[in-house]
Amino acid sequence: MVMRALIAGCGGYLPPLRLSNDELAARHGLETSDAWIQDRTGIKFRHVAAPDEAASDLAAAAARAALADAGLPAAQVDGIIVATTTPDSGFPATAARVQAKIGAGPGFAFDITAACTGFIYGLSVAEAMMRAGHARHVLVIGAEVYTRIVDWTDRGTCVLFGDGAGAVLLSAGEGAGSNKDRGLLSTHLHADGRHGDILAIEGGAGSTGGTGLLRMAGKEVFRHAVSKLAAVVDEALAANGLTHADIDWLVPHQANLRIIEAMGKKLNLQPGRVVVTVDRHANTSAASIPLALAEARGDGRIKNGDLVVMEAIGGGLTWGSAIARF
Ligand code: UT7
């Protein structure tokens, strides 16, 4: 018997304000077009946090939804990990704010900085801590408010991002140690800091003393994305003795529909087997995978027993994959 981190609940939260491409362009005086944005990225809409909503508010709402899905009282949560690059403040951790907001138990609470790969990193760390006996019920949350860190004078990046949060509750269970087990089967994490500057927030508390804005060399990130994502998914499948044919759902990081479709093709998946939210959410960084999980679980697409492959790449560079059976 082995310990398995079961996905006991999923939840998401999107701020009520939803802007179309044309509305965004009008609001910020951008020289762009709905046609350019849709053609290059697949994005039609994004949600924007209200002025009084911080990352921890979005995260707490997603966490409450995940707990309701699992039927677990917040007091029984003994660990919270928030993946975010738009924390409420340098410290306390956004996770500690969430702990107080939802009334979770006095276990650990900390943040992870791995940009768009943050949720996959969070799953990996949570599972390792559960295996070590530190917790039985861990919330892993991705929460971002990127509309606060994009440069509204840079049309090449500001149209790409949106705000939101997604959460999963991992609960300790048992498995036989085979790829038929329910729960997290594996995570594979990578980073290559030599490419740190192609996707970064310029500045921070420890360098410039303030928070800077997001910069991205889009074409370069794109070039890394497809090859690294395909490699890290194949690495994960091989580690579990699985093949492309075993995948029920691909739940990718939602940066660009062209990258998502290329991944679906590489894995020989029917388009209906790839969960897509980028058209309605835009890129919500660490929140995009748990938001997509919550949507596909909530509408009944992902069923108990289904094998789900997750993958992401983002600033760092960081990239990774996770395989879970629901
Ligand atoms: O989440 C982390 C991971 N991130 C990613 O995976 C993002 C990867 N990169 C991408 O998705 C794409 O590179 C972008 C969507 C960001 C950009 O697409 P692209 O096809 O690489 O376009 P580009 O940046 O090379 O720009 C092409 C043209 C340029 O004009 P010229 O120089 O060809 O005349 C830009 O100035 O499009 C222009 N352009 C725009 N035009 C209208 C750039 N942004 C816009 C805009 N509206 N918003």
Tab-separated table of C-alpha atoms and ligand atoms in Angstrom:
chain	number	residue	atom	x	y	z
A	1	MET	CA	0.000	0.000	0.000
A	2	VAL	CA	1.194	3.538	-0.758
A	3	MET	CA	-0.091	6.948	0.287
A	4	ARG	CA	-1.932	8.681	-2.555
A	5	ALA	CA	-2.924	12.354	-2.604
A	6	LEU	CA	-6.537	12.084	-3.823
A	7	ILE	CA	-8.169	15.045	-5.569
A	8	ALA	CA	-11.101	15.330	-3.179
A	9	GLY	CA	-12.529	18.630	-4.429
A	10	CYS	CA	-12.083	21.341	-7.080
A	11	GLY	CA	-13.244	24.958	-7.078
A	12	GLY	CA	-12.755	28.175	-8.997
A	13	TYR	CA	-13.496	31.862	-8.725
A	14	LEU	CA	-13.606	34.510	-11.429
A	15	PRO	CA	-14.239	38.186	-10.587
A	16	PRO	CA	-17.644	39.319	-11.944
A	17	LEU	CA	-16.281	41.981	-14.342
A	18	ARG	CA	-15.700	40.308	-17.733
A	19	LEU	CA	-14.249	42.318	-20.625
A	20	SER	CA	-14.278	41.439	-24.321
A	21	ASN	CA	-11.274	42.312	-26.473
A	22	ASP	CA	-13.037	45.410	-27.805
A	23	GLU	CA	-14.042	46.527	-24.306
A	24	LEU	CA	-10.459	46.076	-23.059
A	25	ALA	CA	-9.073	48.050	-25.998
A	26	ALA	CA	-11.546	50.903	-25.393
A	27	ARG	CA	-10.914	50.959	-21.639
A	28	HIS	CA	-7.113	51.276	-22.017
A	29	GLY	CA	-6.910	53.086	-25.360
A	30	LEU	CA	-5.060	50.187	-27.036
A	31	GLU	CA	-4.224	50.043	-30.727
A	32	THR	CA	-5.288	46.471	-31.251
A	33	SER	CA	-8.183	44.510	-32.674
A	34	ASP	CA	-10.435	41.657	-31.639
A	35	ALA	CA	-9.314	39.867	-34.828
A	36	TRP	CA	-5.557	40.102	-33.946
A	37	ILE	CA	-6.070	38.888	-30.386
A	38	GLN	CA	-8.331	35.984	-31.366
A	39	ASP	CA	-6.179	34.973	-34.323
A	40	ARG	CA	-2.865	34.944	-32.369
A	41	THR	CA	-4.117	33.663	-29.003
A	42	GLY	CA	-7.735	32.409	-29.119
A	43	ILE	CA	-8.634	34.889	-26.347
A	44	LYS	CA	-12.107	36.507	-26.477
A	45	PHE	CA	-12.651	37.571	-22.850
A	46	ARG	CA	-10.850	37.961	-19.521
A	47	HIS	CA	-12.094	38.693	-15.985
A	48	VAL	CA	-10.799	41.680	-14.028
A	49	ALA	CA	-10.638	41.874	-10.224
A	50	ALA	CA	-12.510	44.694	-8.501
A	51	PRO	CA	-10.287	47.406	-6.917
A	52	ASP	CA	-10.950	46.006	-3.429
A	53	GLU	CA	-10.270	42.364	-4.394
A	54	ALA	CA	-6.778	41.025	-3.614
A	55	ALA	CA	-5.253	37.689	-4.618
A	56	SER	CA	-6.160	36.240	-1.207
A	57	ASP	CA	-9.845	37.145	-1.745
A	58	LEU	CA	-9.892	35.295	-5.067
A	59	ALA	CA	-7.975	32.386	-3.511
A	60	ALA	CA	-10.308	32.168	-0.506
A	61	ALA	CA	-13.377	32.059	-2.769
A	62	ALA	CA	-11.840	29.246	-4.856
A	63	ALA	CA	-10.810	27.393	-1.680
A	64	ARG	CA	-14.335	27.582	-0.250
A	65	ALA	CA	-15.694	26.164	-3.521
A	66	ALA	CA	-13.180	23.275	-3.444
A	67	LEU	CA	-14.071	22.490	0.175
A	68	ALA	CA	-17.794	22.544	-0.652
A	69	ASP	CA	-17.115	20.167	-3.571
A	70	ALA	CA	-15.263	17.810	-1.216
A	71	GLY	CA	-17.711	18.220	1.665
A	72	LEU	CA	-14.861	18.966	4.104
A	73	PRO	CA	-15.115	21.650	6.827
A	74	ALA	CA	-12.350	24.274	6.586
A	75	ALA	CA	-11.243	23.510	10.158
A	76	GLN	CA	-9.971	20.109	8.966
A	77	VAL	CA	-7.577	21.622	6.401
A	78	ASP	CA	-4.058	21.228	7.799
A	79	GLY	CA	-2.010	22.749	4.981
A	80	ILE	CA	-2.422	25.569	2.432
A	81	ILE	CA	-0.137	26.278	-0.508
A	82	VAL	CA	-0.856	29.252	-2.754
A	83	ALA	CA	0.932	29.469	-6.091
A	84	THR	CA	1.015	33.129	-7.062
A	85	THR	CA	3.260	35.789	-8.555
A	86	THR	CA	0.819	38.529	-7.564
A	87	PRO	CA	0.724	38.058	-3.767
A	88	ASP	CA	-1.185	40.519	-1.570
A	89	SER	CA	2.180	41.644	-0.129
A	90	GLY	CA	5.762	40.437	0.361
A	91	PHE	CA	4.616	38.816	3.576
A	92	PRO	CA	2.576	37.451	5.259
A	93	ALA	CA	2.141	34.765	2.637
A	94	THR	CA	-1.098	34.954	0.696
A	95	ALA	CA	-1.685	31.388	1.942
A	96	ALA	CA	-1.697	32.635	5.555
A	97	ARG	CA	-4.253	35.309	4.608
A	98	VAL	CA	-6.389	32.580	3.026
A	99	GLN	CA	-6.063	30.430	6.150
A	100	ALA	CA	-7.507	33.260	8.256
A	101	LYS	CA	-10.234	34.116	5.712
A	102	ILE	CA	-11.617	30.580	5.401
A	103	GLY	CA	-11.053	29.503	9.025
A	104	ALA	CA	-8.678	26.627	8.227
A	105	GLY	CA	-6.849	24.649	10.910
A	106	PRO	CA	-3.451	25.779	12.275
A	107	GLY	CA	-1.297	23.749	9.867
A	108	PHE	CA	1.283	25.139	7.444
A	109	ALA	CA	0.560	27.974	5.000
A	110	PHE	CA	3.045	29.310	2.447
A	111	ASP	CA	3.332	30.603	-1.123
A	112	ILE	CA	5.188	29.211	-4.116
A	113	THR	CA	6.725	31.363	-6.852
A	114	ALA	CA	6.958	29.418	-10.082
A	115	ALA	CA	4.824	31.715	-12.273
A	116	CYS	CA	2.516	29.833	-14.670
A	117	THR	CA	3.955	26.468	-13.504
A	118	GLY	CA	3.181	27.333	-9.873
A	119	PHE	CA	0.139	25.095	-9.510
A	120	ILE	CA	2.079	22.012	-10.717
A	121	TYR	CA	4.922	22.901	-8.328
A	122	GLY	CA	2.309	23.273	-5.568
A	123	LEU	CA	0.833	19.822	-6.243
A	124	SER	CA	4.311	18.310	-6.093
A	125	VAL	CA	5.266	19.966	-2.796
A	126	ALA	CA	1.884	19.197	-1.222
A	127	GLU	CA	2.111	15.525	-2.130
A	128	ALA	CA	5.658	15.253	-0.759
A	129	MET	CA	4.594	16.871	2.518
A	130	MET	CA	1.591	14.553	2.765
A	131	ARG	CA	3.842	11.527	2.191
A	132	ALA	CA	6.131	12.793	4.966
A	133	GLY	CA	3.124	12.882	7.303
A	134	HIS	CA	2.884	16.670	7.682
A	135	ALA	CA	-0.764	16.927	6.630
A	136	ARG	CA	-3.826	14.911	5.546
A	137	HIS	CA	-5.898	17.628	3.832
A	138	VAL	CA	-4.012	20.238	1.808
A	139	LEU	CA	-5.460	23.037	-0.304
A	140	VAL	CA	-3.363	23.800	-3.381
A	141	ILE	CA	-4.475	27.098	-4.866
A	142	GLY	CA	-3.437	29.152	-7.886
A	143	ALA	CA	-4.485	32.807	-7.541
A	144	GLU	CA	-3.479	35.728	-9.734
A	145	VAL	CA	-4.348	39.353	-10.386
A	146	TYR	CA	-2.226	39.950	-13.493
A	147	THR	CA	-4.275	42.951	-14.594
A	148	ARG	CA	-2.345	44.792	-11.819
A	149	ILE	CA	1.140	43.929	-13.167
A	150	VAL	CA	0.764	44.204	-16.933
A	151	ASP	CA	2.006	47.327	-18.714
A	152	TRP	CA	-1.107	48.858	-20.253
A	153	THR	CA	1.073	50.658	-22.814
A	154	ASP	CA	2.467	47.334	-24.136
A	155	ARG	CA	-0.231	45.871	-26.369
A	156	GLY	CA	1.918	42.784	-26.986
A	157	THR	CA	1.410	41.565	-23.392
A	158	CYS	CA	-1.477	43.423	-21.713
A	159	VAL	CA	-4.163	41.788	-23.857
A	160	LEU	CA	-3.025	38.276	-22.894
A	161	PHE	CA	-3.797	38.076	-19.187
A	162	GLY	CA	-6.756	37.894	-16.810
A	163	ASP	CA	-7.549	37.484	-13.109
A	164	GLY	CA	-8.907	34.465	-11.258
A	165	ALA	CA	-8.225	31.642	-8.824
A	166	GLY	CA	-8.607	27.878	-8.778
A	167	ALA	CA	-8.151	25.392	-5.956
A	168	VAL	CA	-7.991	21.673	-5.339
A	169	LEU	CA	-8.259	19.873	-2.029
A	170	LEU	CA	-5.806	16.978	-1.772
A	171	SER	CA	-6.752	14.351	0.822
A	172	ALA	CA	-4.538	11.462	1.895
A	173	GLY	CA	-5.753	8.044	0.780
A	174	GLU	CA	-4.294	4.667	-0.073
A	175	GLY	CA	-3.387	3.028	-3.356
A	176	ALA	CA	-1.781	-0.164	-4.572
A	177	GLY	CA	1.139	1.725	-6.101
A	178	SER	CA	-0.007	1.075	-9.685
A	179	ASN	CA	-1.048	3.428	-12.469
A	180	LYS	CA	-4.667	2.340	-11.871
A	181	ASP	CA	-4.649	4.103	-8.476
A	182	ARG	CA	-6.780	7.186	-7.905
A	183	GLY	CA	-4.983	10.396	-6.933
A	184	LEU	CA	-1.769	12.051	-8.009
A	185	LEU	CA	0.368	9.486	-9.855
A	186	SER	CA	3.385	11.729	-10.493
A	187	THR	CA	4.756	15.220	-10.885
A	188	HIS	CA	7.797	16.231	-12.948
A	189	LEU	CA	9.303	19.676	-12.349
A	190	HIS	CA	11.989	21.571	-14.262
A	191	ALA	CA	13.574	25.010	-14.334
A	192	ASP	CA	16.246	26.730	-16.416
A	193	GLY	CA	17.129	30.073	-14.871
A	194	ARG	CA	19.374	31.004	-17.788
A	195	HIS	CA	16.181	32.024	-19.615
A	196	GLY	CA	14.864	34.077	-16.692
A	197	ASP	CA	14.706	37.346	-18.577
A	198	ILE	CA	12.391	36.271	-21.407
A	199	LEU	CA	9.384	36.278	-19.063
A	200	ALA	CA	9.732	38.271	-15.870
A	201	ILE	CA	8.381	40.951	-13.584
A	202	GLU	CA	10.907	43.778	-13.762
A	203	GLY	CA	12.067	44.563	-10.245
A	204	GLY	CA	10.827	43.649	-6.806
A	205	ALA	CA	11.243	44.304	-3.088
A	206	GLY	CA	14.766	42.832	-3.016
A	207	SER	CA	16.145	44.679	-6.055
A	208	THR	CA	14.405	47.916	-7.008
A	209	GLY	CA	12.424	48.175	-3.789
A	210	GLY	CA	9.101	48.241	-5.604
A	211	THR	CA	6.976	45.991	-7.755
A	212	GLY	CA	7.642	46.250	-11.463
A	213	LEU	CA	5.649	45.292	-14.520
A	214	LEU	CA	5.482	42.093	-16.540
A	215	ARG	CA	7.765	41.760	-19.587
A	216	MET	CA	7.641	38.908	-22.067
A	217	ALA	CA	9.547	38.062	-25.239
A	218	GLY	CA	6.508	36.191	-26.578
A	219	LYS	CA	8.101	34.517	-29.584
A	220	GLU	CA	10.984	33.135	-27.514
A	221	VAL	CA	8.641	31.775	-24.839
A	222	PHE	CA	6.511	30.234	-27.586
A	223	ARG	CA	9.602	28.518	-29.038
A	224	HIS	CA	10.411	26.896	-25.677
A	225	ALA	CA	6.782	26.038	-24.914
A	226	VAL	CA	5.828	23.329	-27.378
A	227	SER	CA	9.068	21.317	-27.215
A	228	LYS	CA	9.472	21.481	-23.425
A	229	LEU	CA	5.792	20.723	-22.733
A	230	ALA	CA	5.762	17.717	-25.078
A	231	ALA	CA	8.970	16.388	-23.478
A	232	VAL	CA	7.723	16.781	-19.892
A	233	VAL	CA	4.420	15.033	-20.688
A	234	ASP	CA	6.226	12.118	-22.355
A	235	GLU	CA	8.597	11.960	-19.362
A	236	ALA	CA	5.562	11.666	-17.039
A	237	LEU	CA	3.759	9.050	-19.139
A	238	ALA	CA	6.920	6.904	-19.381
A	239	ALA	CA	7.488	7.125	-15.609
A	240	ASN	CA	3.994	5.701	-15.059
A	241	GLY	CA	4.074	3.054	-17.815
A	242	LEU	CA	1.320	4.951	-19.663
A	243	THR	CA	0.918	5.960	-23.321
A	244	HIS	CA	-0.907	8.709	-25.201
A	245	ALA	CA	-3.842	6.301	-25.608
A	246	ASP	CA	-4.352	6.174	-21.815
A	247	ILE	CA	-5.044	9.934	-21.502
A	248	ASP	CA	-8.706	10.811	-20.907
A	249	TRP	CA	-8.161	14.575	-20.542
A	250	LEU	CA	-5.400	17.085	-21.173
A	251	VAL	CA	-5.761	20.063	-18.825
A	252	PRO	CA	-2.987	22.396	-20.011
A	253	HIS	CA	-1.875	25.800	-18.801
A	254	GLN	CA	-3.971	28.279	-20.759
A	255	ALA	CA	-1.609	30.788	-22.400
A	256	ASN	CA	-2.359	30.471	-26.083
A	257	LEU	CA	-4.836	28.325	-28.044
A	258	ARG	CA	-2.161	27.620	-30.678
A	259	ILE	CA	0.129	26.052	-28.053
A	260	ILE	CA	-2.779	24.086	-26.540
A	261	GLU	CA	-3.871	22.730	-29.936
A	262	ALA	CA	-0.292	21.810	-30.862
A	263	MET	CA	-0.007	19.828	-27.615
A	264	GLY	CA	-3.318	18.040	-28.261
A	265	LYS	CA	-2.040	17.006	-31.709
A	266	LYS	CA	1.334	15.817	-30.360
A	267	LEU	CA	-0.521	13.607	-27.851
A	268	ASN	CA	-2.912	12.288	-30.567
A	269	LEU	CA	-5.934	13.543	-28.610
A	270	GLN	CA	-9.333	14.343	-30.111
A	271	PRO	CA	-9.964	18.114	-29.675
A	272	GLY	CA	-12.890	17.330	-27.328
A	273	ARG	CA	-10.427	15.699	-24.899
A	274	VAL	CA	-8.520	18.939	-24.304
A	275	VAL	CA	-9.989	21.311	-21.710
A	276	VAL	CA	-9.866	24.884	-23.046
A	277	THR	CA	-10.688	28.015	-21.044
A	278	VAL	CA	-8.222	30.495	-22.567
A	279	ASP	CA	-10.977	31.829	-24.862
A	280	ARG	CA	-13.002	33.042	-21.845
A	281	HIS	CA	-10.387	33.456	-19.079
A	282	ALA	CA	-7.253	34.535	-21.030
A	283	ASN	CA	-3.977	33.613	-19.283
A	284	THR	CA	-4.476	33.506	-15.504
A	285	SER	CA	-0.961	32.140	-14.861
A	286	ALA	CA	-0.900	29.771	-11.837
A	287	ALA	CA	-4.702	29.824	-11.648
A	288	SER	CA	-5.357	28.539	-15.154
A	289	ILE	CA	-5.052	24.768	-14.550
A	290	PRO	CA	-7.108	24.579	-11.320
A	291	LEU	CA	-9.745	26.863	-12.906
A	292	ALA	CA	-9.934	24.517	-15.898
A	293	LEU	CA	-10.125	21.482	-13.589
A	294	ALA	CA	-12.981	23.077	-11.639
A	295	GLU	CA	-14.865	23.823	-14.838
A	296	ALA	CA	-14.457	20.359	-16.387
A	297	ARG	CA	-15.167	18.596	-13.097
A	298	GLY	CA	-18.165	20.865	-12.371
A	299	ASP	CA	-19.836	20.280	-15.756
A	300	GLY	CA	-19.320	16.513	-15.518
A	301	ARG	CA	-16.681	16.104	-18.240
A	302	ILE	CA	-13.974	14.714	-15.912
A	303	LYS	CA	-15.472	11.632	-14.235
A	304	ASN	CA	-14.224	9.449	-11.412
A	305	GLY	CA	-11.576	7.090	-12.771
A	306	ASP	CA	-10.508	9.436	-15.616
A	307	LEU	CA	-6.790	9.952	-16.213
A	308	VAL	CA	-5.893	13.657	-16.416
A	309	VAL	CA	-2.594	15.061	-17.675
A	310	MET	CA	-1.653	18.610	-16.655
A	311	GLU	CA	1.261	20.650	-18.047
A	312	ALA	CA	2.545	24.206	-17.807
A	313	ILE	CA	5.458	26.476	-18.680
A	314	GLY	CA	6.154	29.943	-17.344
A	315	GLY	CA	8.600	32.468	-15.966
A	316	GLY	CA	11.832	31.069	-14.583
A	317	LEU	CA	11.781	29.426	-17.001
A	318	THR	CA	9.864	26.764	-15.137
A	319	TRP	CA	7.899	23.905	-16.618
A	320	GLY	CA	6.333	20.708	-15.404
A	321	SER	CA	3.627	18.074	-15.641
A	322	ALA	CA	1.338	16.195	-13.301
A	323	ILE	CA	-0.727	13.072	-13.889
A	324	ALA	CA	-3.744	12.314	-11.722
A	325	ARG	CA	-6.595	9.842	-11.775
A	326	PHE	CA	-9.844	11.290	-10.442
B	1	UT7	O1	2.016	31.934	-19.657
B	1	UT7	C1	3.387	31.793	-19.813
B	1	UT7	C2	3.711	31.239	-21.126
B	1	UT7	N1	3.468	32.221	-22.155
B	1	UT7	C3	3.290	31.828	-23.397
B	1	UT7	O2	3.264	30.641	-23.652
B	1	UT7	C4	3.150	32.883	-24.462
B	1	UT7	C5	3.879	32.448	-25.700
B	1	UT7	N2	3.846	33.437	-26.779
B	1	UT7	C6	2.734	33.733	-27.464
B	1	UT7	O3	1.667	33.223	-27.173
B	1	UT7	C7	2.858	34.649	-28.670
B	1	UT7	O4	4.206	34.905	-28.937
B	1	UT7	C8	2.103	35.991	-28.517
B	1	UT7	C9	0.609	35.749	-28.553
B	1	UT7	C10	2.484	36.630	-27.196
B	1	UT7	C11	2.449	36.941	-29.650
B	1	UT7	O5	2.191	36.344	-30.902
B	1	UT7	P1	3.272	36.454	-32.092
B	1	UT7	O6	2.690	35.776	-33.234
B	1	UT7	O7	4.568	35.911	-31.529
B	1	UT7	O8	3.321	38.001	-32.374
B	1	UT7	P2	4.523	39.052	-32.219
B	1	UT7	O9	4.744	39.392	-30.791
B	1	UT7	O10	5.698	38.583	-32.994
B	1	UT7	O11	3.914	40.284	-32.970
B	1	UT7	C12	3.574	40.222	-34.365
B	1	UT7	C13	3.063	41.574	-34.817
B	1	UT7	C14	4.017	42.719	-34.494
B	1	UT7	O12	3.946	43.644	-35.559
B	1	UT7	P3	5.062	43.666	-36.714
B	1	UT7	O13	6.363	43.886	-36.004
B	1	UT7	O14	4.974	42.308	-37.350
B	1	UT7	O15	4.612	44.775	-37.576
B	1	UT7	C15	3.448	43.334	-33.254
B	1	UT7	O16	3.777	44.692	-33.113
B	1	UT7	O17	1.844	41.892	-34.131
B	1	UT7	C16	1.964	43.183	-33.478
B	1	UT7	N3	1.198	43.126	-32.244
B	1	UT7	C17	-0.093	43.475	-32.155
B	1	UT7	N4	-0.970	43.934	-33.074
B	1	UT7	C18	-2.231	44.165	-32.678
B	1	UT7	C19	1.621	42.719	-31.009
B	1	UT7	N5	0.604	42.799	-30.143
B	1	UT7	C20	-0.471	43.258	-30.818
B	1	UT7	C21	-1.812	43.538	-30.461
B	1	UT7	N6	-2.649	43.978	-31.407
B	1	UT7	N7	-2.278	43.345	-29.195
